[in-house]
Short mmCIF file of C-alpha atoms and ligand atoms in Angstrom, two decimals:
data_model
loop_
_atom_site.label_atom_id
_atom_site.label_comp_id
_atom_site.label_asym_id
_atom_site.label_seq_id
_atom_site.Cartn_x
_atom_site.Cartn_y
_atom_site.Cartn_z
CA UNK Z 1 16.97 -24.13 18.39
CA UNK Z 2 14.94 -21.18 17.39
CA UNK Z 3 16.23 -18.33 19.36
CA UNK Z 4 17.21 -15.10 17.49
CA UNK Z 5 21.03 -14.97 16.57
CA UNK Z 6 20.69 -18.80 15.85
CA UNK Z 7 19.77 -18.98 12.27
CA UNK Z 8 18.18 -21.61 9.71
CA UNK Z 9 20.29 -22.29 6.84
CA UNK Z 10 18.89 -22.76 3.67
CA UNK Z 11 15.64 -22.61 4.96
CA UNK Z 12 14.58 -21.40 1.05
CA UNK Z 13 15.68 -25.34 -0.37
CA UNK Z 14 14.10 -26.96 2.97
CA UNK Z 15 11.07 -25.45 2.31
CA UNK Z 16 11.10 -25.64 -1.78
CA UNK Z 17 11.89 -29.83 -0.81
CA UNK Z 18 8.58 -29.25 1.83
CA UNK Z 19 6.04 -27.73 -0.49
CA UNK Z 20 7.51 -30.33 -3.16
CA UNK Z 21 6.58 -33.47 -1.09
CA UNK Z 22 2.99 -31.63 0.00
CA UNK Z 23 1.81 -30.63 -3.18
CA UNK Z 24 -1.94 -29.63 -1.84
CA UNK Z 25 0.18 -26.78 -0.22
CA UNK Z 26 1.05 -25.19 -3.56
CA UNK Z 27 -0.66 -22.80 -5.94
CA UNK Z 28 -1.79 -20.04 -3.60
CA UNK Z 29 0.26 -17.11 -0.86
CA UNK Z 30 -0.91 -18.48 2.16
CA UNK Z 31 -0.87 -16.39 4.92
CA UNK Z 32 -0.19 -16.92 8.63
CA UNK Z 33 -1.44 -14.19 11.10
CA UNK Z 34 0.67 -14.07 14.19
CA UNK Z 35 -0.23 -12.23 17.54
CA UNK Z 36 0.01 -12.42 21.12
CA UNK Z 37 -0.07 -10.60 24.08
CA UNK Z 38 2.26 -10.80 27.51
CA UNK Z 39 2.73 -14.22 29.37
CA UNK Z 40 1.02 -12.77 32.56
CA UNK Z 41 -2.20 -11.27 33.48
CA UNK Z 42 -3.10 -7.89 33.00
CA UNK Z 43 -2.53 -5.29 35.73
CA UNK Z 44 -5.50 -3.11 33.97
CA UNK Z 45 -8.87 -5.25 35.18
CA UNK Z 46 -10.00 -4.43 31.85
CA UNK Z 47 -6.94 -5.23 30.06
CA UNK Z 48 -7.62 -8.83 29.00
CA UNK Z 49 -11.18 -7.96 27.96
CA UNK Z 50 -9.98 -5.78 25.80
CA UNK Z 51 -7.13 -8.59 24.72
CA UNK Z 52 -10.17 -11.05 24.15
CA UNK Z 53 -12.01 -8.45 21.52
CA UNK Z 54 -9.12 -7.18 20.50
CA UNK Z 55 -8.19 -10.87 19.22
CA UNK Z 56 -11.72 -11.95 18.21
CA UNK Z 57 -11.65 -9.17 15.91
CA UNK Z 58 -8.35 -10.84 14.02
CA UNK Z 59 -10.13 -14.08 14.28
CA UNK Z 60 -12.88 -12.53 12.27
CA UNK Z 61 -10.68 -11.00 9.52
CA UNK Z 62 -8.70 -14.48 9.01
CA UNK Z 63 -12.15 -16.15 9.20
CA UNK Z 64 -13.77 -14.03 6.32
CA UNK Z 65 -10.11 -14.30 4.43
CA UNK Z 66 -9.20 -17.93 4.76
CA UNK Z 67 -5.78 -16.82 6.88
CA UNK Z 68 -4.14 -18.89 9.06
CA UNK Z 69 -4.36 -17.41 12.87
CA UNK Z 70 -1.55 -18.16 15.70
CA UNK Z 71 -2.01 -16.22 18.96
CA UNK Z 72 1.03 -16.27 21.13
CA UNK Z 73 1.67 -15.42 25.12
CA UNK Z 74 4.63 -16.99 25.39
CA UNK Z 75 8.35 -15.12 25.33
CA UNK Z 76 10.12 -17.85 23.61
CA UNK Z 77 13.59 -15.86 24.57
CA UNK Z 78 12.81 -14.18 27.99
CA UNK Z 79 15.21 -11.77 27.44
CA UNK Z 80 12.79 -10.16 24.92
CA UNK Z 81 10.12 -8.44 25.99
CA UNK Z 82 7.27 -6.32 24.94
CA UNK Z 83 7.56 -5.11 21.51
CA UNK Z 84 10.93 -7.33 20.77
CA UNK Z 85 8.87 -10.66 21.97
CA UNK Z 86 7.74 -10.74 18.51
CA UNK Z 87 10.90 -11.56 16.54
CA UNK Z 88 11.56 -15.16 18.10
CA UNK Z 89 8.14 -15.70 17.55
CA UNK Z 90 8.22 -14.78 13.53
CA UNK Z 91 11.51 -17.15 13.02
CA UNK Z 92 9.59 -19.83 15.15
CA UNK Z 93 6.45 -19.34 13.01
CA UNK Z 94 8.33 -19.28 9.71
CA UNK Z 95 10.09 -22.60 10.07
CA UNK Z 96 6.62 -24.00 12.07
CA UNK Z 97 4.46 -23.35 8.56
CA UNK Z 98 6.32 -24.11 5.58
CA UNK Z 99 3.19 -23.86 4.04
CA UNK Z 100 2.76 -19.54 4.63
CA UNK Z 101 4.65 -17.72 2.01
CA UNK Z 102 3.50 -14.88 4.42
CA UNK Z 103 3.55 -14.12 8.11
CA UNK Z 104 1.75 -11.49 8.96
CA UNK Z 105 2.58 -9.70 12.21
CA UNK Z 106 -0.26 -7.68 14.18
CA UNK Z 107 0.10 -6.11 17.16
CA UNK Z 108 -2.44 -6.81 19.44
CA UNK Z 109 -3.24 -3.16 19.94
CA UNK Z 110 -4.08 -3.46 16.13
CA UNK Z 111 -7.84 -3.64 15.00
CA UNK Z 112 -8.56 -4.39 11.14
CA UNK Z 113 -11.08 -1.30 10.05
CA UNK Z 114 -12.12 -2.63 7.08
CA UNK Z 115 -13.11 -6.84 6.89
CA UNK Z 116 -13.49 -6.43 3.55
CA UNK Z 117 -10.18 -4.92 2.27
CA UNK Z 118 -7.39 -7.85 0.96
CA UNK Z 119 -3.61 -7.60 1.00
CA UNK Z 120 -2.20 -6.24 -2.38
CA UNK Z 121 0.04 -9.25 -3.05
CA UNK Z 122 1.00 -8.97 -6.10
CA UNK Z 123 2.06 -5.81 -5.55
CA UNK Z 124 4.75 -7.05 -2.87
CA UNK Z 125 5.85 -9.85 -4.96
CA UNK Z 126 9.33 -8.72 -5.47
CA UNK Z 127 10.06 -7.68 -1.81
CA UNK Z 128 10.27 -9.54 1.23
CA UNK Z 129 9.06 -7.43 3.86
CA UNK Z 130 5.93 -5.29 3.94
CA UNK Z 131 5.87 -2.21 6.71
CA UNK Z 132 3.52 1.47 6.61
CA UNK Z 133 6.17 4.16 6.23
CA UNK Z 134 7.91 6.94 3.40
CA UNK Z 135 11.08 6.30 2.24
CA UNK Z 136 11.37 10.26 1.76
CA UNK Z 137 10.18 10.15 5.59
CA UNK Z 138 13.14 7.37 6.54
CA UNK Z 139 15.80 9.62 4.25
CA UNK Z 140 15.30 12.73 6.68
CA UNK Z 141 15.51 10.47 9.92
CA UNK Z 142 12.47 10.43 11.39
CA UNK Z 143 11.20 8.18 14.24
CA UNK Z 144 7.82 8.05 12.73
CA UNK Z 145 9.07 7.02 8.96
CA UNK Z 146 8.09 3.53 9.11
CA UNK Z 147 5.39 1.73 11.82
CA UNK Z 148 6.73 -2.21 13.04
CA UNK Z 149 3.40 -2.79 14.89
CA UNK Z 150 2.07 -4.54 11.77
CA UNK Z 151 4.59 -6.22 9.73
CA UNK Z 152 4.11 -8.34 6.42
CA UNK Z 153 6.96 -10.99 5.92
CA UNK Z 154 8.09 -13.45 3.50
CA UNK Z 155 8.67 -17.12 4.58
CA UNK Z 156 12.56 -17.11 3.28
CA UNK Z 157 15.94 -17.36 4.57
CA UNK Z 158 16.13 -13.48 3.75
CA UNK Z 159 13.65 -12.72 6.50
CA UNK Z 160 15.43 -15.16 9.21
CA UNK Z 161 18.36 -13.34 8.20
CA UNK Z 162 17.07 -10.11 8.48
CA UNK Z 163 15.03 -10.21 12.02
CA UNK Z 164 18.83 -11.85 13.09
CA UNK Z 165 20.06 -8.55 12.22
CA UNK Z 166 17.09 -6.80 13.68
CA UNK Z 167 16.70 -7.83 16.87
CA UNK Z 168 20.38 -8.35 17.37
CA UNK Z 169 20.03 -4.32 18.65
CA UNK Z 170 17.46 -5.23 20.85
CA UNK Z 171 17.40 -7.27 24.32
CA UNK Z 172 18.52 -10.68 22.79
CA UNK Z 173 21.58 -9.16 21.47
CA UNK Z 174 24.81 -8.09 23.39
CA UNK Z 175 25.04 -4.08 22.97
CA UNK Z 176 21.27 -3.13 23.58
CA UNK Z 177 22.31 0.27 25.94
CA UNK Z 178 24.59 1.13 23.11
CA UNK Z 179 21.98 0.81 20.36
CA UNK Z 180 19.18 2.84 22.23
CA UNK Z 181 21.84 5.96 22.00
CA UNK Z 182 23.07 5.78 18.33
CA UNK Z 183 19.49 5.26 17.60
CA UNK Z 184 18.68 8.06 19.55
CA UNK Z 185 21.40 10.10 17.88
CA UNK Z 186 20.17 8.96 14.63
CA UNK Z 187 16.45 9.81 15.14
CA UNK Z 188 15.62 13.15 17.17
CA UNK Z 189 12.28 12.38 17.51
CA UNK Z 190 12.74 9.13 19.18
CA UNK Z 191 10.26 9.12 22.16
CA UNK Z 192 11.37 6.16 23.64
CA UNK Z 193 14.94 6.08 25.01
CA UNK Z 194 16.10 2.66 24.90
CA UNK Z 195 16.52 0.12 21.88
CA UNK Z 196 13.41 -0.31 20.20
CA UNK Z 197 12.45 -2.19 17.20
CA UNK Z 198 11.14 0.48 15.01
CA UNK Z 199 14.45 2.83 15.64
CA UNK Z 200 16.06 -0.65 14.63
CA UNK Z 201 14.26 -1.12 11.56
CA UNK Z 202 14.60 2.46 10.16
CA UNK Z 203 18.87 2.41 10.73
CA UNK Z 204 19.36 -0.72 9.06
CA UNK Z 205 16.99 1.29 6.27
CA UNK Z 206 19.55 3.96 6.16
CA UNK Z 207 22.72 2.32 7.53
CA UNK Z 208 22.46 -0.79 5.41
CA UNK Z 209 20.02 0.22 2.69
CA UNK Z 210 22.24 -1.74 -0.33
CA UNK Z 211 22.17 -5.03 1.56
CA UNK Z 212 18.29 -5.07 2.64
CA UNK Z 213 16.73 -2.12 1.48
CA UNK Z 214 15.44 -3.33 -2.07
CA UNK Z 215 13.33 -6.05 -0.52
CA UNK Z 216 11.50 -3.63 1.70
CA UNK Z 217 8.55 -2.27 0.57
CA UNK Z 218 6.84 1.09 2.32
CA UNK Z 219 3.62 0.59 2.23
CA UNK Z 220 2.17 4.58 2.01
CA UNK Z 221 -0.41 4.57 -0.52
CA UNK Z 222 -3.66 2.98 1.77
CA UNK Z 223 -3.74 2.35 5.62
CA UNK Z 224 -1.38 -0.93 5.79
CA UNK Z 225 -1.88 0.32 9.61
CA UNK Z 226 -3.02 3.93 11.04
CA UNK Z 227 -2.44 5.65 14.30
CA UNK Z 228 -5.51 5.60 15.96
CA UNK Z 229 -6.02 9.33 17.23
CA UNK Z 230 -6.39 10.13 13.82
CA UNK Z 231 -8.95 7.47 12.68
CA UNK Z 232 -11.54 7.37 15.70
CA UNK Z 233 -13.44 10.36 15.56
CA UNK Z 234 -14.29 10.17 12.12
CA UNK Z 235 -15.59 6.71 12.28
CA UNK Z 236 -19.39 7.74 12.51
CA UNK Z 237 -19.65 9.60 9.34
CA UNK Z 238 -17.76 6.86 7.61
CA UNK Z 239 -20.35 3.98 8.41
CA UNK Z 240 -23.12 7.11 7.20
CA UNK Z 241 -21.05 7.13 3.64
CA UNK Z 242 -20.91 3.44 3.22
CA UNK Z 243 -24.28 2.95 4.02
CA UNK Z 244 -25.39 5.62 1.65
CA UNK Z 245 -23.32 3.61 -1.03
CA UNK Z 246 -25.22 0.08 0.38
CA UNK Z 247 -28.52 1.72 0.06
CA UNK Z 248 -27.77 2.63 -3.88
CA UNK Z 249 -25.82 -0.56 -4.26
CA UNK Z 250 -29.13 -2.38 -3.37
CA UNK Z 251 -31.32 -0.43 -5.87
CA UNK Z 252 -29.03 -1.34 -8.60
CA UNK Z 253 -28.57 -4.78 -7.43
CA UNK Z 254 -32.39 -5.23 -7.85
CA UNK Z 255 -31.93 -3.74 -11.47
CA UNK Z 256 -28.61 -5.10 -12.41
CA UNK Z 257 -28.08 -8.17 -10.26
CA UNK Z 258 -24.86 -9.63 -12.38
CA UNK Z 259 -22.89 -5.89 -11.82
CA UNK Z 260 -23.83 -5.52 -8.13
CA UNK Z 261 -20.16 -7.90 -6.95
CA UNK Z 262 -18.35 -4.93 -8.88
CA UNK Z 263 -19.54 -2.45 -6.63
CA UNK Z 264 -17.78 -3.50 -4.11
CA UNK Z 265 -14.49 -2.42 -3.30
CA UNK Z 266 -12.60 0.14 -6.20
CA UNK Z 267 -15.95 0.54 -7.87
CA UNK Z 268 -17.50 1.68 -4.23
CA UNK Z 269 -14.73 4.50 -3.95
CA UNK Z 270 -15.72 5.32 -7.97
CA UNK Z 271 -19.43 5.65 -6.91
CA UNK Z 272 -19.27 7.66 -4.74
CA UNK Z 273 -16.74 10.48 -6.25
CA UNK Z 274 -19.46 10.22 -8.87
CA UNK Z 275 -22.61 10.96 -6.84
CA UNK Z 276 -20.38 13.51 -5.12
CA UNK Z 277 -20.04 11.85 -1.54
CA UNK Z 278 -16.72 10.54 -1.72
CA UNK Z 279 -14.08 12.41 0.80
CA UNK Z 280 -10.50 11.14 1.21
CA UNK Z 281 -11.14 10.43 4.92
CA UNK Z 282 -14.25 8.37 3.51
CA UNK Z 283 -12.58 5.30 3.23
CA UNK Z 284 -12.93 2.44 6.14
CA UNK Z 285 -8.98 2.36 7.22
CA UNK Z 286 -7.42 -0.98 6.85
CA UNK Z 287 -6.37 -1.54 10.17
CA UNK Z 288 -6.15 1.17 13.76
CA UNK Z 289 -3.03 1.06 15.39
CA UNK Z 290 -2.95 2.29 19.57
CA UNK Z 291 0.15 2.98 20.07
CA UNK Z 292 0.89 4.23 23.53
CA UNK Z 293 -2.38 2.75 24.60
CA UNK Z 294 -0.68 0.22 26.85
CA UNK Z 295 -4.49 -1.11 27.99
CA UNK Z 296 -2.64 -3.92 29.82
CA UNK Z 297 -0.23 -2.13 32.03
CA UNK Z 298 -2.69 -0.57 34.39
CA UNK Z 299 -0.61 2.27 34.10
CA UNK Z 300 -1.76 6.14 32.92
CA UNK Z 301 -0.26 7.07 29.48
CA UNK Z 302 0.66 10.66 30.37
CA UNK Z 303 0.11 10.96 26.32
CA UNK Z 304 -3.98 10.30 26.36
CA UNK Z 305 -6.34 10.10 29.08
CA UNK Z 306 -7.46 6.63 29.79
CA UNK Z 307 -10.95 7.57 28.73
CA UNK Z 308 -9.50 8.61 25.02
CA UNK Z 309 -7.95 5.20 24.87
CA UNK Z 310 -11.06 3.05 25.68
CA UNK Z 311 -13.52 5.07 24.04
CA UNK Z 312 -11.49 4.97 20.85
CA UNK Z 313 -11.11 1.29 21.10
CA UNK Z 314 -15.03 0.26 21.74
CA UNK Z 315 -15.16 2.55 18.42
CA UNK Z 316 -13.05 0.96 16.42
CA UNK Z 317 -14.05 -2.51 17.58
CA UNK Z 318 -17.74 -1.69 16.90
CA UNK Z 319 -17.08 -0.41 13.90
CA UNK Z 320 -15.04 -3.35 12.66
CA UNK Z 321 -17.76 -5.56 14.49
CA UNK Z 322 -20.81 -3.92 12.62
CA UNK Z 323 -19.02 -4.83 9.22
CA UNK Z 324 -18.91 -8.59 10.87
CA UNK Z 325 -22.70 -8.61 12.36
CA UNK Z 326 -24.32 -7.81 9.63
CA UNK Z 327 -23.72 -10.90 7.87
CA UNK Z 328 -25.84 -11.97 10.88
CA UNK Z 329 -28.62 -9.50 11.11
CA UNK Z 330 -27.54 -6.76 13.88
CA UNK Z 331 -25.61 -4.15 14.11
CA UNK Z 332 -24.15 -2.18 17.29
CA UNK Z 333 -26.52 1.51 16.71
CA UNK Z 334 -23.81 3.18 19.03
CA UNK Z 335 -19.86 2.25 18.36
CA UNK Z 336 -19.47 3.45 21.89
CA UNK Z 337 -22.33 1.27 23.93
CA UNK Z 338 -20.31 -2.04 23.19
CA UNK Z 339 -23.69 -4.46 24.69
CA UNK Z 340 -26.04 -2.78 22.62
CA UNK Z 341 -27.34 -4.65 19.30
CA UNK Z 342 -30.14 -4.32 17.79
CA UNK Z 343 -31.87 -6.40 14.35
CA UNK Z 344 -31.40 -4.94 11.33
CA UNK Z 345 -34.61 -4.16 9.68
CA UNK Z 346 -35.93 -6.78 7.60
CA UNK Z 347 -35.04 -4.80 4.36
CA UNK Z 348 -31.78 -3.34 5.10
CA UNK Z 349 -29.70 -3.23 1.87
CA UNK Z 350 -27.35 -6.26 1.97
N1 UDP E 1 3.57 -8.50 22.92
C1 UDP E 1 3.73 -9.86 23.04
N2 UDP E 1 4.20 -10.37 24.22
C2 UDP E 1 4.52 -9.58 25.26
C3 UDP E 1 4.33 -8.18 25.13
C4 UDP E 1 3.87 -7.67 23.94
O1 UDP E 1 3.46 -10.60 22.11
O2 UDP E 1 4.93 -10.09 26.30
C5 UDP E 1 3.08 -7.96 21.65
C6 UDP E 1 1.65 -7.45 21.69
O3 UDP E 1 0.97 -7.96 20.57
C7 UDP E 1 1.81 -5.95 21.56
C8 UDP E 1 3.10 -5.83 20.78
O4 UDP E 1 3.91 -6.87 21.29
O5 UDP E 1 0.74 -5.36 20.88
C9 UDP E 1 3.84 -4.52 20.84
O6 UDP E 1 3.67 -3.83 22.01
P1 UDP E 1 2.75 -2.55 22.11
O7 UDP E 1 1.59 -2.67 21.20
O8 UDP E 1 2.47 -2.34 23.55
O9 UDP E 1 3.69 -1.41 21.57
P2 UDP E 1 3.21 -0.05 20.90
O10 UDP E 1 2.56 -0.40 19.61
O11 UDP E 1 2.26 0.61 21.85
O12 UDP E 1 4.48 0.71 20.69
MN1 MN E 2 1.12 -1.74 19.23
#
């Protein structure tokens, strides 16, 4: 069975004697994207609108980087819900794909910012589990140290192991009341006042840091995944300083076609400190996170107004969607008017 609490053994030789026996498997970190959304319909009316962009937007990102995609809406252990429905799904996924070194988790309130930005792999190649957080933030016991909405993880006994341990404090384990107060008493910010996954992830950080902690890597130095209240209002004047950088791109490229693929990437960020229009908050962010959003639940985040939510969200889809369109000749002129496309002109820099 695949239920949480009933591990795999030696999953790591299974899937060594797997790859062995399908050699066209080997050679490159393939990576499995894995989402999903409740079993039921939405109680929002707009909810599962937002669930189809929302996923069409991951579909685009896997598309344009040859990832594998698996959407999920079922709870394979109906004891976990919401955000701890993920964890039998991971294990499931792990043992379902021999062939993914990585599965990538992604919340489906999650919307990649930038389709052209590519996982730092090598960089995680000693560690097993990839998450956006501070270690110095996790050390003074903060709620907010780490984020588990988007969560990179290696296809290895390690990982069944650890999301045993993991969700063993949520629903699918036997103590969850206890859990939700030592987390609590742990981490005085914690919003939320039950068990929840993140609370889970940061005390097995501190509580059990020799046994797990050097094969977690905090991701801190780009956006591995942002909280969206501070990304959506400055998504206008990013699209003006990339298309600045396109329209300069495209004069060079006509001068020195062969250097124009450099430009992309590191060399756009160098470009532009150069000609003096670079600003940290300049940079598409790799992915926008809405926490709290809740756009299924037809319920009123006292947090946000519902407006704030949606407006942010046709923003940050348009925005990922204009990096997607262009490819095919339109853009969206207004991130907020989500029907609207027009033609690119015939010589917009490409
Ligand atoms: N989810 C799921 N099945 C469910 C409920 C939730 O797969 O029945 C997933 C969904 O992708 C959602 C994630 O769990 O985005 C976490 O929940 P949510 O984003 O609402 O939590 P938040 O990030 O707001 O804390
Ligand atoms: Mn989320």
């Amino acid at each position: 069975s695949y239920s949480v609490g009933d591990a795999t053994q030696k999953w790591d030789e299974k899937r060594r004697e797997w790859l062995r026996v399908h050699p066209s498997f080997g050679g490159v970190d393939r990576i499995l994207v894995v989402t999903g959304s409740q079993p039921s319909v939405c109680k929002n009316p707009v909810g599962d609108h937002l669930q189809l962009r929302l996923f069409k937007n991951k579909v685009d990102y896997c598309r344009i980087h040859g990832c594998d995609v698996f959407y999920n809406n079922v709870l394979l252990d109906p004891k976990g819900t919401g955000f701890w429905a993920k964890y039998p799904i991971l294990k499931a996924a792990m043992v379902a794909h021999p062939e993914a070194e990585w599965i990538w988790w992604v919340d489906s309130d999650a919307i990649f910012t930038d389709m052209e930005f590519k996982l730092p792999l090598e960089k995680y190649k000693d560690h097993n589990l990839v998450v956006h957080g501070w270690w110095h933030m996790v050390k003074k016991q903060s709620w907010t140290s780490v984020n588990a909405g988007v969560l990179l993880i290696r296809n290895c006994q390690w990982s069944l192991d650890f999301i045993d341990e993991w969700a063993s404090m949520g629903p699918q384990g036997p103590a969850q009341e206890k859990w939700g107060e030592t987390q609590k008493s742990l981490l005085k910010d914690k919003l939320y006042p039950g068990s929840d996954d993140q609370s889970a992830l940061i005390y097995l950080l501190l509580k059990q840091k020799q046994k797990w902690g050097d094969k977690v890597y905090l991701e801190g130095e780009y956006n591995f995944q942002s909280y969206w209240l501070g990304v959506v209002d400055g998504l206008d004047d990013i699209t003006k300083g990339y298309m600045e950088v396109d329209r300069q791109v495209s004069k060079l490229r006509r001068r020195h076609a062969e250097k124009v693929s450099e430009f992309y990437g590191a060399m756009r960020e160098q470009y532009m400190k150069e000609k003096g229009i670079w600003k940290e908050n300049v940079r598409r962010p790799f992915m926008t996170h809405f926490t709290g959003c809740e756009p299924c639940s037809g319920e009123y985040n006292p947090d946000y107004t519902w407006e704030a939510c949606w407006n942010g969200m046709q923003k940050a889809l348009n925005f990922a969607d204009n990096q997607v369109l262009r490819t095919y000749g339109f853009v969206h002129p207004d991130l907020l008017n989500s029907s609207l496309v027009s033609p690119l002109p015939f010589d917009f820099p490409a």
